[in-house]
Short mmCIF file of C-alpha atoms and ligand atoms in Angstrom, two decimals:
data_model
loop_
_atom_site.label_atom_id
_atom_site.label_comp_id
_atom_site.label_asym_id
_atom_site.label_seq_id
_atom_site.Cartn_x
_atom_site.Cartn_y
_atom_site.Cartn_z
CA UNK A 658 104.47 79.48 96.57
CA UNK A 659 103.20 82.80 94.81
CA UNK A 660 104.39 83.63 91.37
CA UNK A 661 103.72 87.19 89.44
CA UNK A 662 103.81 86.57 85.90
CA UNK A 663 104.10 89.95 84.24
CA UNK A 664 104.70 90.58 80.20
CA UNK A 665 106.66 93.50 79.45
CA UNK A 666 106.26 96.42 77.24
CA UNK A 667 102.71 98.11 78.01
CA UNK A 668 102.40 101.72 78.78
CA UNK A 669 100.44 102.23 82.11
CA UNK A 670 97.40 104.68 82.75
CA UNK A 671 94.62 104.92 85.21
CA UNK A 672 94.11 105.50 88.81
CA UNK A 673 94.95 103.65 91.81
CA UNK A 674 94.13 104.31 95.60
CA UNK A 675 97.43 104.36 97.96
CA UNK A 676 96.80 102.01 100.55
CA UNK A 677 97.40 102.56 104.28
CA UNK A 678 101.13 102.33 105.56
CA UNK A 679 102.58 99.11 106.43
CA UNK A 680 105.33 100.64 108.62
CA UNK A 681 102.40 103.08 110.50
CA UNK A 682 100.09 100.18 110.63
CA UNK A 683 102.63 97.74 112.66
CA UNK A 684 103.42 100.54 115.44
CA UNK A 685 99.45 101.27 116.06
CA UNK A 686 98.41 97.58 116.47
CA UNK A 687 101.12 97.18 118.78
CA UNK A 688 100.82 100.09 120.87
CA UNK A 689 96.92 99.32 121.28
CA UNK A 690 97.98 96.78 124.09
CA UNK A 691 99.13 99.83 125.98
CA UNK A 692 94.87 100.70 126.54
CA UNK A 693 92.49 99.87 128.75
CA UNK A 694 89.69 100.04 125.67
CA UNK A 695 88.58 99.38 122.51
CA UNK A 696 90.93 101.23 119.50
CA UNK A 697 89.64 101.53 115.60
CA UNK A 698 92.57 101.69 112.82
CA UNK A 699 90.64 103.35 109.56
CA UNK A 700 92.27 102.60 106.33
CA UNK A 701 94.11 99.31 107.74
CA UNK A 702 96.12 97.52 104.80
CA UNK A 703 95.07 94.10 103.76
CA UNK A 704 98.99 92.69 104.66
CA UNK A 705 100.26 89.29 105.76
CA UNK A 706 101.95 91.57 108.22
CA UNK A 707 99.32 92.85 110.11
CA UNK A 708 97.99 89.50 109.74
CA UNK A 709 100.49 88.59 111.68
CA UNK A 710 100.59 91.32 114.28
CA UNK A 711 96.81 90.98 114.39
CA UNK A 712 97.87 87.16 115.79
CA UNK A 713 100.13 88.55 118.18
CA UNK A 714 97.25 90.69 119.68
CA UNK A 715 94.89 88.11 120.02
CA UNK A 716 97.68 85.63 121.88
CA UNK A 717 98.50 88.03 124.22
CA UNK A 718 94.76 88.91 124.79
CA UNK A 719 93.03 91.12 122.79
CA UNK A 720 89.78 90.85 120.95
CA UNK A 721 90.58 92.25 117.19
CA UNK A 722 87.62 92.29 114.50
CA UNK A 723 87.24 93.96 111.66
CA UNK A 724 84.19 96.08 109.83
CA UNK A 725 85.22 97.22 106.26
CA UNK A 726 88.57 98.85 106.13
CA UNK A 727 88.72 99.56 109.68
CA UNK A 728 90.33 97.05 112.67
CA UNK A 729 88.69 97.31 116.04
CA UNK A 730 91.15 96.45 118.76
CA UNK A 731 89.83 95.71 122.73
CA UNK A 732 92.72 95.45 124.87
CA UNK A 733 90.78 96.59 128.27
CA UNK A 734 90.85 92.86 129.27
CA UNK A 735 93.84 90.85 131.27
CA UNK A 736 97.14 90.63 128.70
CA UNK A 737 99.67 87.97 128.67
CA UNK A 738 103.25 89.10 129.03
CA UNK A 739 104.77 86.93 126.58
CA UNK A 740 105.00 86.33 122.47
CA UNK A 741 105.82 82.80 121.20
CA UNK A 742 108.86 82.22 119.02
CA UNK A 743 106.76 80.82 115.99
CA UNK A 744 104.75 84.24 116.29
CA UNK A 745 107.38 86.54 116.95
CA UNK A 746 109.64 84.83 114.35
CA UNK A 747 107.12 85.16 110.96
CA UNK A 748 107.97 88.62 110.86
CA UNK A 749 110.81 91.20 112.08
CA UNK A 750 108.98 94.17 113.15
CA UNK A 751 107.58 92.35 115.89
CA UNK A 752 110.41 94.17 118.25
CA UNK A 753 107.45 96.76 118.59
CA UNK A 754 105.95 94.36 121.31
CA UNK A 755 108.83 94.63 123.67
CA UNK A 756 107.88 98.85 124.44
CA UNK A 757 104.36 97.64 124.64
CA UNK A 758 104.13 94.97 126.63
CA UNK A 759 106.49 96.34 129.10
CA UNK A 760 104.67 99.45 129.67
CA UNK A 761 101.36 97.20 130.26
CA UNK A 762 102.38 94.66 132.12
CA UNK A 763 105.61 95.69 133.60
CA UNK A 764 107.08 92.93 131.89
CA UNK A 765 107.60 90.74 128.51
CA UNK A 766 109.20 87.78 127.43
CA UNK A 767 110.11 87.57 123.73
CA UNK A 768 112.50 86.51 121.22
CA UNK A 769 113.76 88.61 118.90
CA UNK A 770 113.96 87.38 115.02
CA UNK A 771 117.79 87.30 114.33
CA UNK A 772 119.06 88.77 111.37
CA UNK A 773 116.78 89.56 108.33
CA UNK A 774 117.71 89.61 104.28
CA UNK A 775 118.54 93.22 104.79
CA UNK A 776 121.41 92.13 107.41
CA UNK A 777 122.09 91.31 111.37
CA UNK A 778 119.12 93.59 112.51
CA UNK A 779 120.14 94.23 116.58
CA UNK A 780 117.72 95.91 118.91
CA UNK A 781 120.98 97.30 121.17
CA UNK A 782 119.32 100.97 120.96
CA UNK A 783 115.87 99.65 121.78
CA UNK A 784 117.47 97.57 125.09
CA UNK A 785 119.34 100.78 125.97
CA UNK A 786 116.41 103.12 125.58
CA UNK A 787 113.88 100.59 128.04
CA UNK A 788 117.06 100.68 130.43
CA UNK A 789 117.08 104.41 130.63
CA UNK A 790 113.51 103.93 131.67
CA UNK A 791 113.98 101.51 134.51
CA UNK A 792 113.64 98.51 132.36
CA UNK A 793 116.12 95.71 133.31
CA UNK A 794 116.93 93.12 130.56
CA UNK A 795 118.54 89.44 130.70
CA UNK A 796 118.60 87.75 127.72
CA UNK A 797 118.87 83.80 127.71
CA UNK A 798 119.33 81.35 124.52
CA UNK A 799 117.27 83.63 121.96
CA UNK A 800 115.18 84.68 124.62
CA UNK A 801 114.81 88.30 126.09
CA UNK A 802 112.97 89.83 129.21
CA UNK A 803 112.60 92.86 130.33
CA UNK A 804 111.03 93.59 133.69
CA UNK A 805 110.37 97.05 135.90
CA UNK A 806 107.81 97.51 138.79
CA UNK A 807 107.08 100.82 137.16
CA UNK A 808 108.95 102.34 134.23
CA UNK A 809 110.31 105.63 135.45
CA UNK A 810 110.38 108.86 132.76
CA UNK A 811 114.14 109.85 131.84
CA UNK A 812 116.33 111.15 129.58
CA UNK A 813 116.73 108.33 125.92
CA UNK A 814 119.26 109.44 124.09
CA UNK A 815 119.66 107.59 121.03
CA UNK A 816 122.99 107.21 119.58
CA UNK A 817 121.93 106.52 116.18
CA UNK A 818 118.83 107.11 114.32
CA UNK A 819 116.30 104.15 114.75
CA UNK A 820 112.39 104.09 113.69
CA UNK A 821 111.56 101.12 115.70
CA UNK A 822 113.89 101.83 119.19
CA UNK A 823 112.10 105.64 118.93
CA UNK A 824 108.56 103.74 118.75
CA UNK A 825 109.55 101.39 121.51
CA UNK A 826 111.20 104.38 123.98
CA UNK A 827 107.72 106.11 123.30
CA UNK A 828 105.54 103.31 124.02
CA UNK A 829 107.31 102.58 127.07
CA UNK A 830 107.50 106.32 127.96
CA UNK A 831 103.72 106.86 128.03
CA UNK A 832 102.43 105.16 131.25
CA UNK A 833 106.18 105.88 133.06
CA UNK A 834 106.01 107.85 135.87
CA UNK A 835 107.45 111.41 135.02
CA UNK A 836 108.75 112.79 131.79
CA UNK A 837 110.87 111.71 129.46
CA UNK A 838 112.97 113.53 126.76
CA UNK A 839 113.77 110.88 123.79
CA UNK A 840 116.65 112.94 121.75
CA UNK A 841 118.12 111.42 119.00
CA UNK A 842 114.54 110.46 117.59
CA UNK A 843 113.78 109.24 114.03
CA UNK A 844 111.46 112.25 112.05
CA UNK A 845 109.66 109.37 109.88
CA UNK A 846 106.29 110.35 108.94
CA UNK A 847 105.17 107.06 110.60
CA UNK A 848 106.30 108.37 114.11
CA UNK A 849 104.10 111.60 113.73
CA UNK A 850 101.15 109.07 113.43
CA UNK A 851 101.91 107.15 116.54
CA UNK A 852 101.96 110.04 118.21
CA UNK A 853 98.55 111.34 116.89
CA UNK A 854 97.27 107.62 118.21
CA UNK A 855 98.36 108.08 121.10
CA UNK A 856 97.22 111.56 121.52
CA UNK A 857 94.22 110.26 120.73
CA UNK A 858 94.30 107.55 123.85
CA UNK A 859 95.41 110.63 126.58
CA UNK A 860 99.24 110.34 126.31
CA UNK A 861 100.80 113.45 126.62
CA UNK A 862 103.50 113.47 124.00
CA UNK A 863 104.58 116.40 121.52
CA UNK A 864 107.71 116.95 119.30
CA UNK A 865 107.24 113.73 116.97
CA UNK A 866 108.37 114.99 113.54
CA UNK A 867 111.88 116.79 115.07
CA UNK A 868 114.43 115.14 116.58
CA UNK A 869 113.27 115.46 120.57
CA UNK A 870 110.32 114.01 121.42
CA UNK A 871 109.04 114.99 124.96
CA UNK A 872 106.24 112.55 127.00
CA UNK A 873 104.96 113.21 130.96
CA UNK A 874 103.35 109.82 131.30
CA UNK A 875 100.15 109.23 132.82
CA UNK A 876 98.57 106.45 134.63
CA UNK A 877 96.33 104.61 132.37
CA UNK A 878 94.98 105.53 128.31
CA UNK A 879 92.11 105.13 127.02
CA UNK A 880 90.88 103.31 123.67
CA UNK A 881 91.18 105.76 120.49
CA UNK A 882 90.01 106.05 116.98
CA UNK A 883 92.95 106.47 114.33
CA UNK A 884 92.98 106.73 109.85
CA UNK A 885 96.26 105.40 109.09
CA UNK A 886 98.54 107.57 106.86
CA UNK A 887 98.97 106.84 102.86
CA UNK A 888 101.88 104.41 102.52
CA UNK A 889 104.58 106.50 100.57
CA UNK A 890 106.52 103.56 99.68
CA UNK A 891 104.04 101.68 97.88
CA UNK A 892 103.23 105.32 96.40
CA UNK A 893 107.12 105.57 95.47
CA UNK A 894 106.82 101.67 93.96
CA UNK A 895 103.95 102.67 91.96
CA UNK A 896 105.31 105.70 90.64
CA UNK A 897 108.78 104.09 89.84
CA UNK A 898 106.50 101.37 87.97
CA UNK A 899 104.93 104.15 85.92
CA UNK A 900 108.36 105.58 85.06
CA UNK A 901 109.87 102.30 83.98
CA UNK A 902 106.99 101.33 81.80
CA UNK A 903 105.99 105.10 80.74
CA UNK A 904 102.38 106.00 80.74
CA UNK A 905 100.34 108.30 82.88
CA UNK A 906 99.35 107.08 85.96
CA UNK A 907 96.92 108.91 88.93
CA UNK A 908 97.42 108.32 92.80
CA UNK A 909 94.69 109.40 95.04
CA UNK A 910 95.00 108.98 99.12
CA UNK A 911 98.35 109.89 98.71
CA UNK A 912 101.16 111.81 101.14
CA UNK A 913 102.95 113.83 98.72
CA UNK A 914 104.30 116.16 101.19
CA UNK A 915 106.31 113.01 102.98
CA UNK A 916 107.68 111.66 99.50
CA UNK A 917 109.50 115.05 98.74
CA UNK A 918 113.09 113.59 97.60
CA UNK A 919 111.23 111.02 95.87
CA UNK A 920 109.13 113.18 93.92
CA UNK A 921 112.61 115.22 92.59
CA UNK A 922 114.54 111.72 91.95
CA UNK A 923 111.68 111.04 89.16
CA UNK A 924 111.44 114.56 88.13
CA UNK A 925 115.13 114.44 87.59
CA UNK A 926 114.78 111.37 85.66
CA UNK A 927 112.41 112.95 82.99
CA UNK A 928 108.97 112.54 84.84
CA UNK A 929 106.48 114.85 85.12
CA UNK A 930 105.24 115.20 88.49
CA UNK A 931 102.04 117.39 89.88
CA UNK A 932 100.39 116.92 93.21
CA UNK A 933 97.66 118.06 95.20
CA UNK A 934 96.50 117.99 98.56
CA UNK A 935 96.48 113.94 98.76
CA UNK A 936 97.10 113.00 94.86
CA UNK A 937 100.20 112.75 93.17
CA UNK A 938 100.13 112.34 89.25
CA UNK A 939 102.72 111.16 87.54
CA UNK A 940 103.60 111.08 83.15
CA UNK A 941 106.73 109.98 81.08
CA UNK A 942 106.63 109.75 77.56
CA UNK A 943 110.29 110.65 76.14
CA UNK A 944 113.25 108.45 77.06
CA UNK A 945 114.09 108.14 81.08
CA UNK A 946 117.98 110.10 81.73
CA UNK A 947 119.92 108.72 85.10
CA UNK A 948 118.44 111.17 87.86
CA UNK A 949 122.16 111.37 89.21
CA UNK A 950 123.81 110.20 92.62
CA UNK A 951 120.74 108.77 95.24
CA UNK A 952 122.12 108.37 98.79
CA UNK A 953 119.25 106.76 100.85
CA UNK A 954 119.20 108.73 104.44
CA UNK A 955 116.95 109.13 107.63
CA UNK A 956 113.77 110.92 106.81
CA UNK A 957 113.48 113.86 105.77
CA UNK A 958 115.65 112.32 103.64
CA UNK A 959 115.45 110.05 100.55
CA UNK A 960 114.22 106.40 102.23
CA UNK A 961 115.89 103.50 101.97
CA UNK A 962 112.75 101.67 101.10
CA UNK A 963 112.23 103.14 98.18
CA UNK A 964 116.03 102.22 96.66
CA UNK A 965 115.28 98.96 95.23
CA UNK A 966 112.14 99.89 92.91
CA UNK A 967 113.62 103.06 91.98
CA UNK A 968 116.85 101.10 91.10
CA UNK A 969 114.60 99.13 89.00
CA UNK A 970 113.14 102.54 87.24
CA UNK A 971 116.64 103.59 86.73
CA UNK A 972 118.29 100.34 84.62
CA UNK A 973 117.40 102.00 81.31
CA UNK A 974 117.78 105.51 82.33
CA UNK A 975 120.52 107.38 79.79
CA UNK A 976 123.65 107.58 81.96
CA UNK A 977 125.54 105.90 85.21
CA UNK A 978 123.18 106.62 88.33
CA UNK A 979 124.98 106.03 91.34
CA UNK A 980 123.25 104.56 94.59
CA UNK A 981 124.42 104.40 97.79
CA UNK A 982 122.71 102.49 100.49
CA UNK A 983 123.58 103.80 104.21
CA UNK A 984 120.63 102.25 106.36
CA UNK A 985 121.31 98.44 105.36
CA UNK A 986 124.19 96.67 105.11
CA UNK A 987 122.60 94.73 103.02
CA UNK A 988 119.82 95.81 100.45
CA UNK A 989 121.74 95.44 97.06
CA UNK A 990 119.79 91.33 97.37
CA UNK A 991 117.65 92.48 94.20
CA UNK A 992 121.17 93.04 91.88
CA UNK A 993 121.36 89.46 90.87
CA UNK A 994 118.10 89.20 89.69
CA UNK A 995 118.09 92.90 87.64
CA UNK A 996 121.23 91.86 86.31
CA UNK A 997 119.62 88.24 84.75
CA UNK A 998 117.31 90.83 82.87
CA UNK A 999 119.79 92.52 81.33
CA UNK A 1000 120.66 95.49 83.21
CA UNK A 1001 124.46 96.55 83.62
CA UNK A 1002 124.50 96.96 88.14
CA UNK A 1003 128.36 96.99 89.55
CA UNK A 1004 128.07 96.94 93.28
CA UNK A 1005 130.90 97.69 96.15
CA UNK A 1006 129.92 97.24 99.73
CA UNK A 1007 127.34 99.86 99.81
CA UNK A 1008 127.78 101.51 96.59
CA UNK A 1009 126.08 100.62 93.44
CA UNK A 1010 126.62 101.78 90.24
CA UNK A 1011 123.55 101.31 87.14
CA UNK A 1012 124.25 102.08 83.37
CA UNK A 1013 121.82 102.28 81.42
CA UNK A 1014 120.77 99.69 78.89
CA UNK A 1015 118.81 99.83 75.79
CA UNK A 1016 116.59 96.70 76.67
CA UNK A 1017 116.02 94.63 79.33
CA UNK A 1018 114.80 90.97 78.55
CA UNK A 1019 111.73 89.01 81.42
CA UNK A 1020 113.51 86.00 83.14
CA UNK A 1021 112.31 83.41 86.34
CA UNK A 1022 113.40 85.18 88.96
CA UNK A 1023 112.88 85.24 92.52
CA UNK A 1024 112.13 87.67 95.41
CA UNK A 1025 114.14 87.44 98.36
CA UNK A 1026 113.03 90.72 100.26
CA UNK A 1027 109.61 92.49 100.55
CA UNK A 1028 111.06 96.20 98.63
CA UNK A 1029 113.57 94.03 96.34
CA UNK A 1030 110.24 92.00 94.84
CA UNK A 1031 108.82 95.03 94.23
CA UNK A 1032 111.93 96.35 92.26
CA UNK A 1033 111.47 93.01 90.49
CA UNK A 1034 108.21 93.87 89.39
CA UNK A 1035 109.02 97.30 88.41
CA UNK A 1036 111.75 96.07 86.04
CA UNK A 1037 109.56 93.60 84.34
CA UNK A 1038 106.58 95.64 83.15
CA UNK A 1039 110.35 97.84 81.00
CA UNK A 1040 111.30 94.05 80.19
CA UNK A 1041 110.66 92.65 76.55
CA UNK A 1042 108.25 89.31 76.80
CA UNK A 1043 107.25 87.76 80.25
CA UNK A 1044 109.30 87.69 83.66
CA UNK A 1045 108.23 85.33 86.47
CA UNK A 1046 108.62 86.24 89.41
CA UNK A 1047 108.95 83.34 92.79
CA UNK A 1048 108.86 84.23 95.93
CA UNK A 1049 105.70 86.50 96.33
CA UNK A 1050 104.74 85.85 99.79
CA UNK A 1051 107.58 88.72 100.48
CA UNK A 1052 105.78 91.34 98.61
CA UNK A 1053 102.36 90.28 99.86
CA UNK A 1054 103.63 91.32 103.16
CA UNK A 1055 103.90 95.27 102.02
CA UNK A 1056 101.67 95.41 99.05
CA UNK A 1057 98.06 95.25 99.09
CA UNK A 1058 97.10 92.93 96.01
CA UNK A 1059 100.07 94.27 93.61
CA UNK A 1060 98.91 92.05 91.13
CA UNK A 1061 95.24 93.54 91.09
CA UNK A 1062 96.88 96.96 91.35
CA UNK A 1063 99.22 96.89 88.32
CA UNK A 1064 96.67 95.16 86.46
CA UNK A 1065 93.88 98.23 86.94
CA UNK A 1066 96.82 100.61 85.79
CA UNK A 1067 97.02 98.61 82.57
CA UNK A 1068 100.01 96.18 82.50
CA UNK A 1069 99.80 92.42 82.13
CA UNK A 1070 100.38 90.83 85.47
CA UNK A 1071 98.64 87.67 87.38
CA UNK A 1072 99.69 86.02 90.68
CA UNK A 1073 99.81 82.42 90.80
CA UNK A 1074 100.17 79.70 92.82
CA UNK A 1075 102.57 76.96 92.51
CA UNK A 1076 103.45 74.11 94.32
CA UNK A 1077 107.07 74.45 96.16
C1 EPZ B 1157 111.85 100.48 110.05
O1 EPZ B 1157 112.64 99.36 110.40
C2 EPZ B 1157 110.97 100.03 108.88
N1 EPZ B 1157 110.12 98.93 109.32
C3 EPZ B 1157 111.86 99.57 107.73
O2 EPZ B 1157 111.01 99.21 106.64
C4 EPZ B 1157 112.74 100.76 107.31
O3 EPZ B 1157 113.61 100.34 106.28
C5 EPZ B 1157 113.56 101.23 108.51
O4 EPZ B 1157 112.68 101.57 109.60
C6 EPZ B 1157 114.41 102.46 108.18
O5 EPZ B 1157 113.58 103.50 107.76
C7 EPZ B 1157 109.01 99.22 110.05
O6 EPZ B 1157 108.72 100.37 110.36
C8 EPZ B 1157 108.13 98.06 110.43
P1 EPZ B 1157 115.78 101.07 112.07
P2 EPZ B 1157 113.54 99.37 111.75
O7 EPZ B 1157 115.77 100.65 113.48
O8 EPZ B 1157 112.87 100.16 112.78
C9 EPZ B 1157 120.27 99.77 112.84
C10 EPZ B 1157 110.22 97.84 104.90
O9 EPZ B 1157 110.71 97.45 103.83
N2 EPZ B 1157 119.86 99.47 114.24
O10 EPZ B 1157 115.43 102.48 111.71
O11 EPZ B 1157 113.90 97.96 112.04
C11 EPZ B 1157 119.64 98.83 111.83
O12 EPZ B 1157 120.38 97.63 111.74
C12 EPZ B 1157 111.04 97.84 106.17
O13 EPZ B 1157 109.03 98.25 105.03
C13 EPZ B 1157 120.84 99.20 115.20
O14 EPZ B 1157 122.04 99.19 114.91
O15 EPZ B 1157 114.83 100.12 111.21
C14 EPZ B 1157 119.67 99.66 110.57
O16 EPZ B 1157 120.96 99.53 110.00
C15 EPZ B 1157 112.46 97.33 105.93
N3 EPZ B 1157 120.45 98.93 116.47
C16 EPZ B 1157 119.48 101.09 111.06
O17 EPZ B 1157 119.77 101.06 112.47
C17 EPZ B 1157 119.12 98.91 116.84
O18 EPZ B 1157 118.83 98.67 118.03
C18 EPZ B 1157 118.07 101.62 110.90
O19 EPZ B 1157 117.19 100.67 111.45
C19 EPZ B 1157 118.15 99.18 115.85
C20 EPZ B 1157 118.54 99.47 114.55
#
């Protein structure tokens, strides 16, 4: 098992390069099974995730390799219409592969993880939206298939704002035969990039960004070359870290322009915040004040990714912040944990309230979720003598080396191993 061990109380400083984004990262891999050629992913994150999507590809047929920071992805050869449980089940985002698969192979057979930490999880709006494209699904113990001769383009109306079911109604969209108008799309910077990837391949899709995203799908794509976007929630952890421990810190690679409400919840909260084209720099020196009420929403919105480690930034913030959660039923899995450090949390359904606290103390505590570990982490570097934190492998799966990373920004912080 992987334990952080970080000791409190050290100003950060320094620079730090944002890595690629996880959540644009998973999408791309996936949707590289829809072409008939070899794909590169620039600025790829080192993440047990892809990792794990990259074994996914390769089991359904695809030759992946690797040259630096890019992934090289050959789908033009035969692919297998079916994902494993034990592959499908090591992480959730792995729903990506039903869009994909179907649109290449006019079928799929998967299981879909059940519920997650962050709560039940259903794929309802994805089933719906390959339906409205000429999918038809049965579903038997666990297992789902979809099936269609040829996916025909149509109308997707979503009836509630989902990131994955808008990536799987566009990956299924693209080789359909006609157009298709997906309304009720998610405007997540992560979608714009799947679009540009696909773009790239010969898909003719537009509107990614807004709400309506409009495809005429064509027959076959064609390998294409890709840089995956900054990841603006590992920005948003880092930053949040910088707050809670004060310091100066320096993020180059960044995406400022897609962290917006982030960048005015820590400028609220007494941070001084510039930014450039693709850096974001970030100082606090006087005493952190409660940045008022955050209500995570649906980009462009404030993200619910970012709640936990900027709940973390908040515990000794002057004041009561309020948070409320409306993505998740259940992200609030972190509040135990805070709360054996010292920080005052009161939490109701999806409301929780933080006063702040003069001091926070380090404790053994354990991750249970990729975002709440990093929240974990965030609280510890504010936390007088050293926290410990179990459970690791969660973070790994979003965070590029965090232990490397807060250690080259100054804080005290090594990743161990331990037996279970
Ligand atoms: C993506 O998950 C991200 N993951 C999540 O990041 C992120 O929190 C989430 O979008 C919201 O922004 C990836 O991109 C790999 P949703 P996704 O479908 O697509 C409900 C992280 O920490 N819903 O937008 O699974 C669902 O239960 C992860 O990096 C249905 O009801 O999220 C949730 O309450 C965590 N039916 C809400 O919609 C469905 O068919 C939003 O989920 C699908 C979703």
């Amino acid at each position: 098992m992987s334990v952080l061990k970080i000791t409190g109380g050290r100003t950060l400083s320094g620079s730090l390069r944002v890595q690629g984004a996880k959540n644009s990262a998973l999408p791309l891999l996936a949707a590289s099974v829809l072409t008939e050629g070899l794909s590169v992913f620039r600025n790829c994150p080192r993440l047990t995730d892809v990792t794990a999507t990259v074994d996914i590809l390769r089991h359904v047929g695809c030759r992946v390799y690797e040259e630096g920071d890019a992934l090289y992805v050959d789908a033009s050869g035969p692919i297998r219409p079916e994902v494993p449980d034990a592959l499908m089940r090591r992480m959730r985002s792995s729903v990506i592969f039903l869009g994909a698969l179907l649109s290449r192979c006019g079928e799929v057979t998967l299981s879909l993880p059940g519920g997650c930490e962050l709560g039940p999880r259903p794929v309802d709006l994805h089933l719906a939206a390959l339906q409205n494209l000429g999918a038809e699904v049965t579903q038997t113990s666990g297992r789902i298939r979809c099936a269609a001769s040829r996916l025909r383009g149509g109308n997707v109306a979503l009836k509630a704002v989902s990131v994955g079911a808008t990536e799987n109604a566009m990956l299924a969209a693209v080789r359909a035969s006609g157009s298709t108008v997906i309304s009720g799309a998610a405007r997540e910077p992560e979608i714009v990039d799947l679009q540009e990837y696909l773009r790239a391949c010969g898909a003719l899709v537009t509107g990614a960004g807004s709400s309506v995203i409009r495809i005429r799908g064509v027959e076959k794509l064609r390998g294409g070359e890709k840089r995956i976007l900054p990841d603006r929630i590992a920005a948003a952890t880092y930053l949040a870290a910088c707050a809670s421990a004060g310091g100066s810190i320096r993020l180059y690679d960044a995406s400022p322009r897609d962290m917006v409400p982030i960048l005015r919840v820590l400028e609220r909260m007494g941070c001084a915040v510039k930014t450039g084209e693709n850096l974001i720099v970030l100082e606090r020196q006087g005493p952190l004040v409660s940045p008022g009420p955050i209500i995570t929403r649906p980009h462009p919105g404030f993200p619910t990714d970012a709640q936990p480690p900027l709940m973390a930034a908040v515990l000794k913030a002057r004041g009561s912040t309020v948070m409320i959660e409306t993505i998740f039923e259940n992200r609030f899995r972190h509040v135990p944990a805070l709360r054996s450090m010292g920080a005052d949390i009161r939490t109701a359904g999806r409301t929780a309230v933080i006063r702040g606290v003069d001091s926070l103390r380090g404790a053994k505590v354990r991750a249970d979720d990729l975002r709440g570990g990093a929240a974990l982490a965030v609280a510890a570097l504010a936390a007088e003598g050293e926290t410990e934190i179990r459970g690791m492998e969660h973070v790994l799966r979003g965070y590029e080396d965090m232990a490397g990373a807060l250690t080259a920004l100054g804080a005290e912080a090594r990743l161990t191993e331990k037996a279970e």
